[in-house]
XYZ file of N, CA, C and O in Angstrom:
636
model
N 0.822 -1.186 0.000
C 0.000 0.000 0.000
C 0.873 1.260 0.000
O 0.488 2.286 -0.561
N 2.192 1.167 0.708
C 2.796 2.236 1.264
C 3.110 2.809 -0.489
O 2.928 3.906 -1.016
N 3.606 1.608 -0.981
C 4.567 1.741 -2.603
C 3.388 2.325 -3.601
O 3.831 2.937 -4.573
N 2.103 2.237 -3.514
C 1.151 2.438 -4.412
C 0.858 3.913 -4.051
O 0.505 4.671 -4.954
N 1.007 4.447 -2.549
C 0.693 5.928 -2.009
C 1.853 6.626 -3.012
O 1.698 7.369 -3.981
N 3.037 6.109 -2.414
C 4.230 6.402 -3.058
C 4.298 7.336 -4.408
O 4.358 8.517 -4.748
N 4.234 5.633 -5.096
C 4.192 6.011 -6.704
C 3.151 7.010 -7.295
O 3.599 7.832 -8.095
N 1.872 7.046 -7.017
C 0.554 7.802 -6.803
C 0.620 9.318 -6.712
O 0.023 10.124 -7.425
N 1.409 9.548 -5.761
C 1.802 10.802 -5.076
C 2.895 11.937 -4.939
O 2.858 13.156 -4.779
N 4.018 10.852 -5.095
C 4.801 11.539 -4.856
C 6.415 10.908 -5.668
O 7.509 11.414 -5.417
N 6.233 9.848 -6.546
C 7.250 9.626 -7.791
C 6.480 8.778 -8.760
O 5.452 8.107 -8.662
N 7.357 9.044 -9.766
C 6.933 8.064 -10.741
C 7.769 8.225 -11.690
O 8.251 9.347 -11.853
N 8.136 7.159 -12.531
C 8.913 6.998 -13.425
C 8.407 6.522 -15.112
O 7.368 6.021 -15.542
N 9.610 6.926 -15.725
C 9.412 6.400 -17.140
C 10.439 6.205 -17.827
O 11.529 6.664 -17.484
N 10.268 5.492 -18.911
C 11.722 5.819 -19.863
C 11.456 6.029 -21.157
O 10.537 5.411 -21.696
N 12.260 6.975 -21.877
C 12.318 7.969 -22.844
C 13.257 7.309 -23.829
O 14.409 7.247 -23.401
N 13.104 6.889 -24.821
C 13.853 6.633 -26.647
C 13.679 7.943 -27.026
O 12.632 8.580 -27.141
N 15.069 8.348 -27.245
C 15.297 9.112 -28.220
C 15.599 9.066 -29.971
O 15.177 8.007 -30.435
N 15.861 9.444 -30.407
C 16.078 9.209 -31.946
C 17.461 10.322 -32.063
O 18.330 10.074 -32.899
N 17.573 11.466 -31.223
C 18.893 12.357 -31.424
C 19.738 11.709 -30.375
O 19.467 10.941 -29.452
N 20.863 12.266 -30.810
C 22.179 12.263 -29.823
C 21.440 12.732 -28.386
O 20.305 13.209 -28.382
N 22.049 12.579 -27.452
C 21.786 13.070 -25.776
C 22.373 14.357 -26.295
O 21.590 15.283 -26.506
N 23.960 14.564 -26.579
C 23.997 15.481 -26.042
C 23.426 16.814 -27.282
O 24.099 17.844 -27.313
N 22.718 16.743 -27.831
C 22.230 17.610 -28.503
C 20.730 17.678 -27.388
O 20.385 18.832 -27.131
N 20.038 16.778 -26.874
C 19.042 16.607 -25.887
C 19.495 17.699 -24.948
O 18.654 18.573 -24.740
N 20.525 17.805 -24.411
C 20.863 18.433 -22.767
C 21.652 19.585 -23.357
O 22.256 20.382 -22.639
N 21.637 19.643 -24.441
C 21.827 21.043 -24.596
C 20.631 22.295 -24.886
O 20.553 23.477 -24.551
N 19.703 21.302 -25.745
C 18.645 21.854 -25.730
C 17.394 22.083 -24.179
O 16.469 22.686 -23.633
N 18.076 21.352 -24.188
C 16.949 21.561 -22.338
C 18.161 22.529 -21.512
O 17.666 23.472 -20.895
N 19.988 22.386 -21.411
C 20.100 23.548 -20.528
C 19.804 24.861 -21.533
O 19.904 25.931 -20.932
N 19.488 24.962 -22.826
C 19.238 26.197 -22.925
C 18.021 26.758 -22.541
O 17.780 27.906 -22.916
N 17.150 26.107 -21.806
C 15.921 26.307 -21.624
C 16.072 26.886 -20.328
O 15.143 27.587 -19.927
N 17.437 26.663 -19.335
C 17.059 26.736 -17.651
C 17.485 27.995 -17.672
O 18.289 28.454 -18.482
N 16.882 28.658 -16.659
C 16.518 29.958 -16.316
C 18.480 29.564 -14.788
O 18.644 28.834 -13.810
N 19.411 30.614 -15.569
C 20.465 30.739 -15.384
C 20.685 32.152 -14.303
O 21.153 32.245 -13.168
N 20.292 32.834 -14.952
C 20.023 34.289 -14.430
C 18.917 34.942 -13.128
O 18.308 34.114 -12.450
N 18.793 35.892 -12.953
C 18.002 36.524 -12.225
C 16.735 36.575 -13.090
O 15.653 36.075 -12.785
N 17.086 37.397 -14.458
C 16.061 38.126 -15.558
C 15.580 37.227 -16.476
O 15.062 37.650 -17.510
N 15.702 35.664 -16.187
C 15.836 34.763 -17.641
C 14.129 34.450 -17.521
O 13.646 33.366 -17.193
N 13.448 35.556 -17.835
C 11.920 35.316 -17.451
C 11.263 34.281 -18.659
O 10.183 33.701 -18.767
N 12.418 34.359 -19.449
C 11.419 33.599 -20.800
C 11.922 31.758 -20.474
O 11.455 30.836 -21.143
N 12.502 31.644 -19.819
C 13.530 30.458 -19.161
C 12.215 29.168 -18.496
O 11.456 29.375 -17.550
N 12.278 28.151 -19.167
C 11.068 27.476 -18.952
C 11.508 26.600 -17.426
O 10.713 26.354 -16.519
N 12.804 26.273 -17.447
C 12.890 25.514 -16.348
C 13.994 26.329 -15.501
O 14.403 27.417 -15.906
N 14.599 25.559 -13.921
C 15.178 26.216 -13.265
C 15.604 24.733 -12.727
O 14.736 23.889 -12.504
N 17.576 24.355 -12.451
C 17.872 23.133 -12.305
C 19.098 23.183 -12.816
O 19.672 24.240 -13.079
N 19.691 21.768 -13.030
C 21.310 21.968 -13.720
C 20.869 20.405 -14.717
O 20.017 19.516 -14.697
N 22.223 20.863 -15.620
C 22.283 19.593 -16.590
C 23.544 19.761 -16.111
O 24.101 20.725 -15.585
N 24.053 18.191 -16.498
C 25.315 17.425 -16.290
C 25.476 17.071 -18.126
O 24.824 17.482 -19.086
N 26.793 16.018 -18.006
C 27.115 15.368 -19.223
C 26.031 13.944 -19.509
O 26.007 13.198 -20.487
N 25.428 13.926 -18.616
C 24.810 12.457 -18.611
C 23.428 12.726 -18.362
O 22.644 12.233 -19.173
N 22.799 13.621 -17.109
C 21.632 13.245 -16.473
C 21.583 15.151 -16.387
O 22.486 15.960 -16.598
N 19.693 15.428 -15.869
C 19.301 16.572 -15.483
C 18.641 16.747 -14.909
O 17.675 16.137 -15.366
N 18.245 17.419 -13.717
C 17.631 17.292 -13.087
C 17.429 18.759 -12.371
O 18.181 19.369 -11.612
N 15.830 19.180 -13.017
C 14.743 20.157 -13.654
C 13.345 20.417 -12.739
O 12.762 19.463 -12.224
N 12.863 21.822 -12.590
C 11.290 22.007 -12.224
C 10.882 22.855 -13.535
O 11.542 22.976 -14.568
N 9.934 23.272 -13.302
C 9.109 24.422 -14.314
C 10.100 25.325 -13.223
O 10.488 25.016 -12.096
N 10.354 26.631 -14.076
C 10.422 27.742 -13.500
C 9.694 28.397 -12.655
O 9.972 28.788 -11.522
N 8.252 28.547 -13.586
C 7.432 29.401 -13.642
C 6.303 28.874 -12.191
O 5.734 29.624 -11.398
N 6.271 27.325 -12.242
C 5.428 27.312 -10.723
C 6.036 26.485 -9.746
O 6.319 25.291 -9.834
N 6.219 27.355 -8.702
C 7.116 27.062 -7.795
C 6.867 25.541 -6.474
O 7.609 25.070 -5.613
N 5.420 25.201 -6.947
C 5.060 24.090 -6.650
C 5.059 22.730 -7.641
O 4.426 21.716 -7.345
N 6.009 22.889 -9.079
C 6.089 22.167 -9.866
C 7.296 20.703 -9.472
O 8.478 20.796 -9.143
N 6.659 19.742 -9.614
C 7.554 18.447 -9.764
C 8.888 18.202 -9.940
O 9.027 18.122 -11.161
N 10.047 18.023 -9.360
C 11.297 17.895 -10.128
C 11.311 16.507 -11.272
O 10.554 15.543 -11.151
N 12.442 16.677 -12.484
C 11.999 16.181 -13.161
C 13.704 15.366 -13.303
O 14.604 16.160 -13.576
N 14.015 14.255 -13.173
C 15.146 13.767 -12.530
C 15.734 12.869 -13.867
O 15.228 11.749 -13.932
N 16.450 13.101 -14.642
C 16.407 12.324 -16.075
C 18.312 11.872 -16.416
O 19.146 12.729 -16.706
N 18.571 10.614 -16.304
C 19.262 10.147 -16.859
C 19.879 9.084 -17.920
O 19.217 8.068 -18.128
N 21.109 9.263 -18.600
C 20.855 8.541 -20.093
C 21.242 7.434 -19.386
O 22.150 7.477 -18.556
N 20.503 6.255 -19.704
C 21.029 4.506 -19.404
C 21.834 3.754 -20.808
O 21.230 3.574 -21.866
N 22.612 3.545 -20.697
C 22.896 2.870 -22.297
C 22.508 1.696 -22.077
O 22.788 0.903 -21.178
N 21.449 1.593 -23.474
C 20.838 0.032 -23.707
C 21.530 -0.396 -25.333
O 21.348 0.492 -26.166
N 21.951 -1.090 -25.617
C 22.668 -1.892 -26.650
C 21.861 -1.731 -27.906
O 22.384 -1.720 -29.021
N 20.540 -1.602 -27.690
C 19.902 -1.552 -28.820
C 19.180 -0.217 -29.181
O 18.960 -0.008 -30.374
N 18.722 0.874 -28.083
C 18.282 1.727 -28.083
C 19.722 2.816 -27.270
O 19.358 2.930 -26.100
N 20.684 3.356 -27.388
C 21.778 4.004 -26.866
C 21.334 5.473 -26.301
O 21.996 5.951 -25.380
N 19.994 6.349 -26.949
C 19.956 7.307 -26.021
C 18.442 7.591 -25.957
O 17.540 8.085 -26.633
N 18.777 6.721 -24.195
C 17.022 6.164 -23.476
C 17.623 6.872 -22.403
O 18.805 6.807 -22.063
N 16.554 7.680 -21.802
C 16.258 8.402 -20.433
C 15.660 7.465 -19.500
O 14.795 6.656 -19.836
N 16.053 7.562 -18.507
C 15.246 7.062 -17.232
C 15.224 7.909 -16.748
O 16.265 8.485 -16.433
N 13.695 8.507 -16.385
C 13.022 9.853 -15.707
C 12.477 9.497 -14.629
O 12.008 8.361 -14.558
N 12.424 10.153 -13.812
C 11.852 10.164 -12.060
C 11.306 11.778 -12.079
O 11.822 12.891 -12.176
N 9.907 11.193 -11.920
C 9.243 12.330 -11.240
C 9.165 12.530 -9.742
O 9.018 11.532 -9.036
N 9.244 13.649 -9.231
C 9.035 14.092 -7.651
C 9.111 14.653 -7.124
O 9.762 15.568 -7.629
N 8.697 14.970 -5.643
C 8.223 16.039 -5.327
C 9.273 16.331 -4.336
O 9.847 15.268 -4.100
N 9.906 17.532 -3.481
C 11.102 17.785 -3.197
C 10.315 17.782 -1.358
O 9.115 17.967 -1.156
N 11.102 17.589 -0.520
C 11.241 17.251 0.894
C 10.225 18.718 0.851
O 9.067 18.383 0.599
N 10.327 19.802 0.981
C 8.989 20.703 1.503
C 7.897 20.764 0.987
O 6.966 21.252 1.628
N 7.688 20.229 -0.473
C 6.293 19.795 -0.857
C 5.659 18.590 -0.209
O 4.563 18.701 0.340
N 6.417 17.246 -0.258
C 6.007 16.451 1.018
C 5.725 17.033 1.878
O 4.513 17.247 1.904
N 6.419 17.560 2.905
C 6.285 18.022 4.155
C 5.055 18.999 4.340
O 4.358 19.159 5.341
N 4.994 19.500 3.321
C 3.586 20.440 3.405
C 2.398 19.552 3.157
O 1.362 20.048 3.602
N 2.246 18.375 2.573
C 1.248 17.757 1.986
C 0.831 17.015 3.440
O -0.311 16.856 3.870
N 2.304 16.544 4.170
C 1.606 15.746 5.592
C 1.074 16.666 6.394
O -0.028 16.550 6.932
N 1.943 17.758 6.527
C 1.213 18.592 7.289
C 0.165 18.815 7.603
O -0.361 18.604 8.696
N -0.558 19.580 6.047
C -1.337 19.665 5.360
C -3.069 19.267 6.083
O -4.079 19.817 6.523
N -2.429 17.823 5.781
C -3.561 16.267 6.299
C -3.545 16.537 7.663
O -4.505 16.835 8.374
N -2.549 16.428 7.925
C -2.536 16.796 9.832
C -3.578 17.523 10.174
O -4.687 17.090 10.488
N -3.033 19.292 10.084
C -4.097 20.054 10.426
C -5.432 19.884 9.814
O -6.315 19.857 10.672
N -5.904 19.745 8.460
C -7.278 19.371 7.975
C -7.993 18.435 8.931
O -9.042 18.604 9.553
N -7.305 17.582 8.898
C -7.486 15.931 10.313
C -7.933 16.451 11.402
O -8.990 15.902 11.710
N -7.581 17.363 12.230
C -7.526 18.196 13.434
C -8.747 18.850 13.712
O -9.577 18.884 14.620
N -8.528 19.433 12.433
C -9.581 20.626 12.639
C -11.227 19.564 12.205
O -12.285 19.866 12.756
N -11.178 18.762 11.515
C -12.540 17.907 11.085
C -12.381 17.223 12.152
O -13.429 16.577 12.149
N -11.838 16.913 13.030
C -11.988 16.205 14.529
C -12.706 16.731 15.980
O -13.451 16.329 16.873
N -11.991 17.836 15.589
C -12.730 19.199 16.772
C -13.960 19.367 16.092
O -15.007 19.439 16.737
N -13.940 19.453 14.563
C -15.622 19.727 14.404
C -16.425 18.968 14.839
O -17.140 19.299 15.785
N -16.533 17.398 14.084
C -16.857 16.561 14.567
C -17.329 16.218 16.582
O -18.405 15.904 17.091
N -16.406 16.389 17.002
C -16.454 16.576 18.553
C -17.415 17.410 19.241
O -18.030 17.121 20.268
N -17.482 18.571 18.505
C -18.276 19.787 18.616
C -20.121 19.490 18.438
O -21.054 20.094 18.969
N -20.126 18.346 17.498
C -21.877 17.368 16.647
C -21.726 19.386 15.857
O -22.442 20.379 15.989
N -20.851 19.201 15.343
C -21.609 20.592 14.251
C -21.018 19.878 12.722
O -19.870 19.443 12.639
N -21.762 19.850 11.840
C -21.685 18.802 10.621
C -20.921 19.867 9.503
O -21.281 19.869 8.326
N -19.648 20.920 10.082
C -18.954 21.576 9.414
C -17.827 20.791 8.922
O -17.050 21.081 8.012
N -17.862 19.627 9.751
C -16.576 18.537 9.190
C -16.531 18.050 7.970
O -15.483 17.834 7.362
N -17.852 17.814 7.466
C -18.373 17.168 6.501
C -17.785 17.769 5.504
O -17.054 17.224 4.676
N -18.273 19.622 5.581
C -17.776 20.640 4.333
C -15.787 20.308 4.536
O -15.053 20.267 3.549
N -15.279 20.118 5.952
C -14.127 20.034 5.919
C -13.309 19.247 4.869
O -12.556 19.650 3.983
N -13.655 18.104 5.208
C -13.460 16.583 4.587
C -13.590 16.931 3.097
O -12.554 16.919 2.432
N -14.750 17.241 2.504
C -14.731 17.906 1.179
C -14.005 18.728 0.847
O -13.227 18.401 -0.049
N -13.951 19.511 1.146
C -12.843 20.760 0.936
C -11.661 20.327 0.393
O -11.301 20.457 -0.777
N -10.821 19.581 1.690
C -9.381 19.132 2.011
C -9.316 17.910 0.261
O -8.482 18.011 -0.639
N -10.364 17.002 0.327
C -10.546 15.947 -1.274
C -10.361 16.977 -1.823
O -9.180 17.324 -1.800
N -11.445 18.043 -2.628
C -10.900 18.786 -3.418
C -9.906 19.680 -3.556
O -9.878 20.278 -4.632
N -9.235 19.885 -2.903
C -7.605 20.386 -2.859
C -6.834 19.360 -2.927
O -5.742 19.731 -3.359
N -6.854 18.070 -2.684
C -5.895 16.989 -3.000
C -6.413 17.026 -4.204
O -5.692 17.829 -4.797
N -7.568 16.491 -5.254
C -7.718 16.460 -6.771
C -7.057 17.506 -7.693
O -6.637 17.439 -8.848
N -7.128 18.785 -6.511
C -6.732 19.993 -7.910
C -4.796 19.791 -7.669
O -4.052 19.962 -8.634
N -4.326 19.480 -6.489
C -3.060 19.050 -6.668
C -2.913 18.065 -7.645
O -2.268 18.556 -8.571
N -3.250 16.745 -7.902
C -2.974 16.107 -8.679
C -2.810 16.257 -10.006
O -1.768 15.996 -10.608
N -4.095 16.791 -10.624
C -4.479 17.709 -11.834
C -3.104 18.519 -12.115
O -2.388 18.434 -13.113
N -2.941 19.283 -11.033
C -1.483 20.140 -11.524
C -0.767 19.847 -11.378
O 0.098 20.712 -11.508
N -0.181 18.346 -10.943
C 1.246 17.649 -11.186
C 1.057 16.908 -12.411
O 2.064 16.601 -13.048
N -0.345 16.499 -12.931
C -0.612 15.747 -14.046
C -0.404 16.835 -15.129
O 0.528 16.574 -15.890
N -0.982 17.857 -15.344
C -0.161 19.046 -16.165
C 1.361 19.583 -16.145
O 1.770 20.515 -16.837
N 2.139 18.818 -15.213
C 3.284 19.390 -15.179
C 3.949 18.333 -16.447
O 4.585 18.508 -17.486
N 3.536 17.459 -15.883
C 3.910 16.124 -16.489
C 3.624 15.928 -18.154
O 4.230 15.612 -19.178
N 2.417 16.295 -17.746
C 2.163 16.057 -19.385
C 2.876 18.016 -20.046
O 3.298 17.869 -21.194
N 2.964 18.853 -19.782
C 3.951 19.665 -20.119
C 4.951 19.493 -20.949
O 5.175 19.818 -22.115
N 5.859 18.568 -19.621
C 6.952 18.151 -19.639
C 7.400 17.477 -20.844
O 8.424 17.737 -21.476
N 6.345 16.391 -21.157
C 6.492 15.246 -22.045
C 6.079 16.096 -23.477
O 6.345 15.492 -24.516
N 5.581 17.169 -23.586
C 5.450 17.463 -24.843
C 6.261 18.154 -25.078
O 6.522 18.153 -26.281
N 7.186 19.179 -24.165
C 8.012 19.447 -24.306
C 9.434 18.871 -24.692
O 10.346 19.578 -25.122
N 9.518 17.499 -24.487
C 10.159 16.877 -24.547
C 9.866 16.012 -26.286
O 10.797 15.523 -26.925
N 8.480 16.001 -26.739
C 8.327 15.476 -27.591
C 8.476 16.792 -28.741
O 8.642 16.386 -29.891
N 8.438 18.313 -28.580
C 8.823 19.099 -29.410
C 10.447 19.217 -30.033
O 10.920 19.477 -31.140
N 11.178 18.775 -28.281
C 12.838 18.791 -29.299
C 12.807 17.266 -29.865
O 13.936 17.024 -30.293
N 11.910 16.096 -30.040
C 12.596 14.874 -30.875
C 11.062 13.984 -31.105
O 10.598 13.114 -30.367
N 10.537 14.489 -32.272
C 9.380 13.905 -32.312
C 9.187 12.838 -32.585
O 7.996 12.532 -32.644
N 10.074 11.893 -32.843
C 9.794 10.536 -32.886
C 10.511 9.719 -31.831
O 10.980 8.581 -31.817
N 10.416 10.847 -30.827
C 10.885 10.046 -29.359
C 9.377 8.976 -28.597
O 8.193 9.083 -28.916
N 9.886 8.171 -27.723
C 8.744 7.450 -27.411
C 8.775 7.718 -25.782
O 9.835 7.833 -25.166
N 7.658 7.789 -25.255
C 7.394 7.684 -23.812
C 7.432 6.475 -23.345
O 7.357 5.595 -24.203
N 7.533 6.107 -22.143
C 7.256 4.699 -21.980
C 7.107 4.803 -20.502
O 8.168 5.101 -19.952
N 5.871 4.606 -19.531
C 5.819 4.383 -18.310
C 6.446 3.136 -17.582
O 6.055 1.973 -17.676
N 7.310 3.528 -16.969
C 8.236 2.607 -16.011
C 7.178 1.978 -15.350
O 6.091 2.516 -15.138
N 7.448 0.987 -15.064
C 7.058 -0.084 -13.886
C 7.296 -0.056 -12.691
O 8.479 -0.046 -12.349
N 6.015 -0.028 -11.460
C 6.249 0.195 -10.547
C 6.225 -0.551 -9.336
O 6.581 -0.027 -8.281
């Protein structure tokens, strides 16, 4: 259960066929990272290496890191293995989060005033619209990724 919250929530993986060289890949994505103070047009914020990169959106500061390195496979030579996830204070805010919501629909509850009910709702729909906007980060990501090499393939990792 713990591995299904996990994967669900807070990583997930895939792997990426390319059809270009990598390093024409990681050059085109560090030209994308926002380097500067002023690099407002700068889609991501992160570092590339010779091998692997590891990336958010710039622009929303609650966006996914996006964790990508080349694996050499014998038959396919430049395949990404990507890890999506969420960084130690987005966790930490999400338990939190539950905590206090938990708390406060407990005292209501305690109270017989049926404001818990609206609580409980509330707190679901703020977990759905989180998801929604890590599922847009993601799918972002991947088209972005499918604009520099269009006959690249996605492939959801196994979890």
């Amino acid at each position: 259960m713990r591995i299904i919250f996990n994967e669900m929530f807070f990583k997930s993986k895939y792997i990426i066929e390319f059809s270009k060289p990598k390093e024409e890949i990681l050059n085109d994505i560090d030209k994308n990272l926002s380097k500067k103070f002023f690099d407002w047009n700068k889609c991501f914020a992160g570092k590339v290496s010779e091998n692997s990169f590891d990336i958010k959106f710039s622009y929303d500061k609650m966006s996914p890191y996006f964790k990508g390195k080349f694996v050499a496979k014998e038959d396919k030579p430049e395949t990404i293995g990507l890890t999506v996830y969420h960084g130690f204070f987005s966790i930490f805010g999400n338990i939190f989060g539950t905590i206090v919501m938990l708390i406060f629909a407990i005292v209501l509850f305690q109270q017989e005033n049926y404001f818990w009910i609206a609580a409980i709702i509330i707190y679901i729909l703020i977990v759905l619209s989180s998801r929604v906007r890590v599922n847009n980060a993601k799918d972002n990501f991947f088209e972005y990724l499918k604009k520099l090499d269009t006959y690249s393939k996605i492939i959801p990792g196994k979890k």
